[in-house]
PDB file of C-alpha atoms and ligand atoms in Angstrom:
ATOM      1  CA  MET A  22      67.336  19.678 -12.164  1.00  0.00           C
ATOM      2  CA  ASP A  23      68.166  19.087 -15.804  1.00  0.00           C
ATOM      3  CA  CYS A  24      70.150  22.309 -16.237  1.00  0.00           C
ATOM      4  CA  ILE A  25      73.596  21.405 -17.585  1.00  0.00           C
ATOM      5  CA  PHE A  26      75.311  24.353 -15.881  1.00  0.00           C
ATOM      6  CA  CYS A  27      73.671  23.555 -12.511  1.00  0.00           C
ATOM      7  CA  GLN A  28      75.027  20.035 -12.975  1.00  0.00           C
ATOM      8  CA  ILE A  29      78.525  21.474 -13.505  1.00  0.00           C
ATOM      9  CA  VAL A  30      78.093  23.547 -10.308  1.00  0.00           C
ATOM     10  CA  ALA A  31      77.020  20.392  -8.452  1.00  0.00           C
ATOM     11  CA  GLY A  32      80.026  18.446  -9.791  1.00  0.00           C
ATOM     12  CA  GLU A  33      77.721  16.002 -11.582  1.00  0.00           C
ATOM     13  CA  VAL A  34      79.052  16.922 -15.026  1.00  0.00           C
ATOM     14  CA  PRO A  35      82.817  17.315 -15.443  1.00  0.00           C
ATOM     15  CA  ALA A  36      84.282  20.632 -16.567  1.00  0.00           C
ATOM     16  CA  GLU A  37      87.696  22.267 -16.516  1.00  0.00           C
ATOM     17  CA  ILE A  38      86.987  24.657 -13.659  1.00  0.00           C
ATOM     18  CA  LEU A  39      89.393  27.598 -13.527  1.00  0.00           C
ATOM     19  CA  TYR A  40      87.866  29.637 -10.739  1.00  0.00           C
ATOM     20  CA  GLN A  41      85.133  29.430  -8.141  1.00  0.00           C
ATOM     21  CA  ASP A  42      83.939  31.232  -5.057  1.00  0.00           C
ATOM     22  CA  GLU A  43      80.639  31.341  -3.179  1.00  0.00           C
ATOM     23  CA  GLU A  44      78.824  33.188  -5.960  1.00  0.00           C
ATOM     24  CA  VAL A  45      80.339  32.215  -9.298  1.00  0.00           C
ATOM     25  CA  ILE A  46      82.183  29.495 -11.143  1.00  0.00           C
ATOM     26  CA  ALA A  47      84.221  29.678 -14.368  1.00  0.00           C
ATOM     27  CA  PHE A  48      85.144  26.854 -16.725  1.00  0.00           C
ATOM     28  CA  ARG A  49      86.346  26.269 -20.279  1.00  0.00           C
ATOM     29  CA  ASP A  50      83.711  26.108 -22.986  1.00  0.00           C
ATOM     30  CA  ILE A  51      83.331  22.577 -24.342  1.00  0.00           C
ATOM     31  CA  ASN A  52      83.204  23.871 -27.928  1.00  0.00           C
ATOM     32  CA  PRO A  53      85.656  26.799 -27.962  1.00  0.00           C
ATOM     33  CA  GLN A  54      85.137  29.552 -30.546  1.00  0.00           C
ATOM     34  CA  ALA A  55      88.555  31.100 -29.849  1.00  0.00           C
ATOM     35  CA  PRO A  56      91.883  29.974 -28.278  1.00  0.00           C
ATOM     36  CA  THR A  57      90.547  31.220 -24.938  1.00  0.00           C
ATOM     37  CA  HIS A  58      86.827  30.632 -24.478  1.00  0.00           C
ATOM     38  CA  LEU A  59      85.657  30.578 -20.872  1.00  0.00           C
ATOM     39  CA  ILE A  60      82.171  30.564 -19.368  1.00  0.00           C
ATOM     40  CA  ILE A  61      81.461  32.490 -16.163  1.00  0.00           C
ATOM     41  CA  ILE A  62      78.178  31.719 -14.397  1.00  0.00           C
ATOM     42  CA  PRO A  63      76.403  32.422 -11.131  1.00  0.00           C
ATOM     43  CA  LYS A  64      76.222  29.265  -9.012  1.00  0.00           C
ATOM     44  CA  ARG A  65      72.570  30.021  -8.324  1.00  0.00           C
ATOM     45  CA  HIS A  66      70.262  29.185 -11.210  1.00  0.00           C
ATOM     46  CA  ILE A  67      69.187  32.374 -12.978  1.00  0.00           C
ATOM     47  CA  SER A  68      67.657  31.689 -16.390  1.00  0.00           C
ATOM     48  CA  SER A  69      68.845  34.759 -18.261  1.00  0.00           C
ATOM     49  CA  LEU A  70      69.651  38.469 -18.076  1.00  0.00           C
ATOM     50  CA  THR A  71      65.937  39.230 -18.007  1.00  0.00           C
ATOM     51  CA  HIS A  72      65.659  37.334 -14.699  1.00  0.00           C
ATOM     52  CA  LEU A  73      68.217  39.486 -12.888  1.00  0.00           C
ATOM     53  CA  SER A  74      66.892  41.635 -10.092  1.00  0.00           C
ATOM     54  CA  GLU A  75      68.339  45.138 -10.105  1.00  0.00           C
ATOM     55  CA  LYS A  76      68.412  45.316  -6.322  1.00  0.00           C
ATOM     56  CA  ALA A  77      69.627  41.815  -5.489  1.00  0.00           C
ATOM     57  CA  ASP A  78      71.882  41.011  -8.432  1.00  0.00           C
ATOM     58  CA  SER A  79      73.839  44.180  -9.227  1.00  0.00           C
ATOM     59  CA  PHE A  80      76.786  42.926  -7.181  1.00  0.00           C
ATOM     60  CA  LEU A  81      76.613  39.538  -8.874  1.00  0.00           C
ATOM     61  CA  ILE A  82      76.844  40.832 -12.429  1.00  0.00           C
ATOM     62  CA  GLY A  83      79.659  43.223 -11.489  1.00  0.00           C
ATOM     63  CA  HIS A  84      81.458  40.378  -9.769  1.00  0.00           C
ATOM     64  CA  MET A  85      81.145  38.216 -12.903  1.00  0.00           C
ATOM     65  CA  VAL A  86      82.838  40.987 -14.928  1.00  0.00           C
ATOM     66  CA  ASN A  87      85.625  41.290 -12.340  1.00  0.00           C
ATOM     67  CA  VAL A  88      86.196  37.526 -12.359  1.00  0.00           C
ATOM     68  CA  ALA A  89      86.298  37.570 -16.171  1.00  0.00           C
ATOM     69  CA  ASN A  90      88.879  40.385 -16.119  1.00  0.00           C
ATOM     70  CA  GLN A  91      91.061  38.433 -13.682  1.00  0.00           C
ATOM     71  CA  LEU A  92      90.785  35.296 -15.814  1.00  0.00           C
ATOM     72  CA  ALA A  93      91.736  37.302 -18.911  1.00  0.00           C
ATOM     73  CA  GLN A  94      94.906  38.337 -17.057  1.00  0.00           C
ATOM     74  CA  LYS A  95      95.617  34.712 -16.093  1.00  0.00           C
ATOM     75  CA  GLU A  96      95.059  33.508 -19.648  1.00  0.00           C
ATOM     76  CA  GLY A  97      97.484  36.152 -20.927  1.00  0.00           C
ATOM     77  CA  ILE A  98      94.937  37.869 -23.170  1.00  0.00           C
ATOM     78  CA  ALA A  99      94.382  41.073 -21.209  1.00  0.00           C
ATOM     79  CA  GLU A 100      96.928  43.052 -23.228  1.00  0.00           C
ATOM     80  CA  SER A 101      95.905  41.826 -26.681  1.00  0.00           C
ATOM     81  CA  GLY A 102      92.223  42.244 -25.904  1.00  0.00           C
ATOM     82  CA  TYR A 103      89.170  40.122 -25.386  1.00  0.00           C
ATOM     83  CA  ARG A 104      85.392  40.132 -25.520  1.00  0.00           C
ATOM     84  CA  LEU A 105      82.749  39.513 -22.875  1.00  0.00           C
ATOM     85  CA  ALA A 106      79.381  38.465 -24.246  1.00  0.00           C
ATOM     86  CA  ILE A 107      76.070  37.487 -22.690  1.00  0.00           C
ATOM     87  CA  ASN A 108      73.440  36.059 -24.992  1.00  0.00           C
ATOM     88  CA  CYS A 109      69.859  36.471 -23.821  1.00  0.00           C
ATOM     89  CA  GLY A 110      66.849  34.578 -25.116  1.00  0.00           C
ATOM     90  CA  GLU A 111      66.201  32.812 -28.384  1.00  0.00           C
ATOM     91  CA  TRP A 112      66.964  35.656 -30.787  1.00  0.00           C
ATOM     92  CA  GLY A 113      69.941  36.684 -28.671  1.00  0.00           C
ATOM     93  CA  GLY A 114      71.462  33.278 -29.345  1.00  0.00           C
ATOM     94  CA  GLN A 115      71.153  31.855 -25.821  1.00  0.00           C
ATOM     95  CA  LEU A 116      71.181  28.060 -25.984  1.00  0.00           C
ATOM     96  CA  VAL A 117      71.794  27.171 -22.320  1.00  0.00           C
ATOM     97  CA  PRO A 118      69.037  28.639 -20.106  1.00  0.00           C
ATOM     98  CA  HIS A 119      71.333  29.444 -17.166  1.00  0.00           C
ATOM     99  CA  LEU A 120      72.799  32.962 -17.234  1.00  0.00           C
ATOM    100  CA  HIS A 121      76.409  32.877 -18.454  1.00  0.00           C
ATOM    101  CA  MET A 122      79.086  35.240 -19.681  1.00  0.00           C
ATOM    102  CA  HIS A 123      81.460  34.247 -22.470  1.00  0.00           C
ATOM    103  CA  LEU A 124      85.102  35.355 -22.270  1.00  0.00           C
ATOM    104  CA  LEU A 125      86.668  35.126 -25.711  1.00  0.00           C
ATOM    105  CA  GLY A 126      90.179  35.978 -26.797  1.00  0.00           C
ATOM    106  CA  GLY A 127      93.546  34.746 -27.981  1.00  0.00           C
ATOM    107  CA  ARG A 128      92.963  35.786 -31.582  1.00  0.00           C
ATOM    108  CA  ARG A 129      91.641  38.870 -33.360  1.00  0.00           C
ATOM    109  CA  LEU A 130      87.870  38.480 -33.042  1.00  0.00           C
ATOM    110  CA  SER A 131      85.404  39.156 -35.818  1.00  0.00           C
ATOM    111  CA  GLY A 132      83.972  42.662 -35.930  1.00  0.00           C
ATOM    112  CA  LYS A 133      80.516  41.161 -36.319  1.00  0.00           C
ATOM    113  CA  LEU A 134      78.290  41.277 -33.284  1.00  0.00           C
ATOM    114  CA  GLY A 135      75.020  40.267 -34.856  1.00  0.00           C
TER     115      GLY A 135
HETATM  116  P1  5GP B1461      74.993  30.235 -25.438  1.00  0.00           P
HETATM  117  O1  5GP B1461      74.783  29.971 -26.888  1.00  0.00           O
HETATM  118  O2  5GP B1461      73.852  29.686 -24.604  1.00  0.00           O
HETATM  119  O3  5GP B1461      75.311  31.655 -25.127  1.00  0.00           O
HETATM  120  O4  5GP B1461      76.294  29.453 -25.042  1.00  0.00           O
HETATM  121  C1  5GP B1461      76.314  28.214 -24.404  1.00  0.00           C
HETATM  122  C2  5GP B1461      77.747  27.750 -24.386  1.00  0.00           C
HETATM  123  O5  5GP B1461      77.859  26.680 -23.468  1.00  0.00           O
HETATM  124  C3  5GP B1461      78.240  27.238 -25.742  1.00  0.00           C
HETATM  125  O6  5GP B1461      79.402  27.967 -26.122  1.00  0.00           O
HETATM  126  C4  5GP B1461      78.531  25.761 -25.483  1.00  0.00           C
HETATM  127  O7  5GP B1461      79.652  25.291 -26.198  1.00  0.00           O
HETATM  128  C5  5GP B1461      78.741  25.717 -23.987  1.00  0.00           C
HETATM  129  N1  5GP B1461      78.375  24.460 -23.387  1.00  0.00           N
HETATM  130  C6  5GP B1461      77.199  23.797 -23.574  1.00  0.00           C
HETATM  131  N2  5GP B1461      77.199  22.659 -22.843  1.00  0.00           N
HETATM  132  C7  5GP B1461      78.387  22.610 -22.182  1.00  0.00           C
HETATM  133  C8  5GP B1461      78.955  21.660 -21.279  1.00  0.00           C
HETATM  134  O8  5GP B1461      78.373  20.629 -20.926  1.00  0.00           O
HETATM  135  N3  5GP B1461      80.201  21.932 -20.795  1.00  0.00           N
HETATM  136  C9  5GP B1461      80.873  23.073 -21.151  1.00  0.00           C
HETATM  137  N4  5GP B1461      82.099  23.234 -20.629  1.00  0.00           N
HETATM  138  N5  5GP B1461      80.366  23.985 -22.012  1.00  0.00           N
HETATM  139  C10 5GP B1461      79.131  23.751 -22.513  1.00  0.00           C
HETATM  140 ZN1   ZN B1462      71.057  26.152 -13.948  1.00  0.00          ZN
END
């Protein structure tokens, strides 16, 4: 498996892991775009948002949001505000083909979304 995020899940590539449970794992982005920039991923390899199954994965995506909210609290950015972002596909700006949510905060973020 040459997926970099699967390798982080497997412990084959080091990362600063801040949270994990049976379903998800969260770690600091290697190239942070803001003072807090975390990545939340499912442990199971899912390529992108378009590969989510409505029936099987609704809990998973909700759980990822809940984990992100808890991490925002821990990072001390819940009050000031933060952004959750999921890029999907080439034009959506997705570079790593393993579904992931960005948690960004710690400064006033740009109003630009696209
Ligand atoms: P995307 O553009 O696919 O939405 O975002 C991928 C993110 O993964 C980027 O912000 C990038 O810095 C981060 N990233 C890529 N490779 C690694 C890695 O090996 N370790 C960590 N911690 N982050 C990575
Ligand atoms: Zn993967």
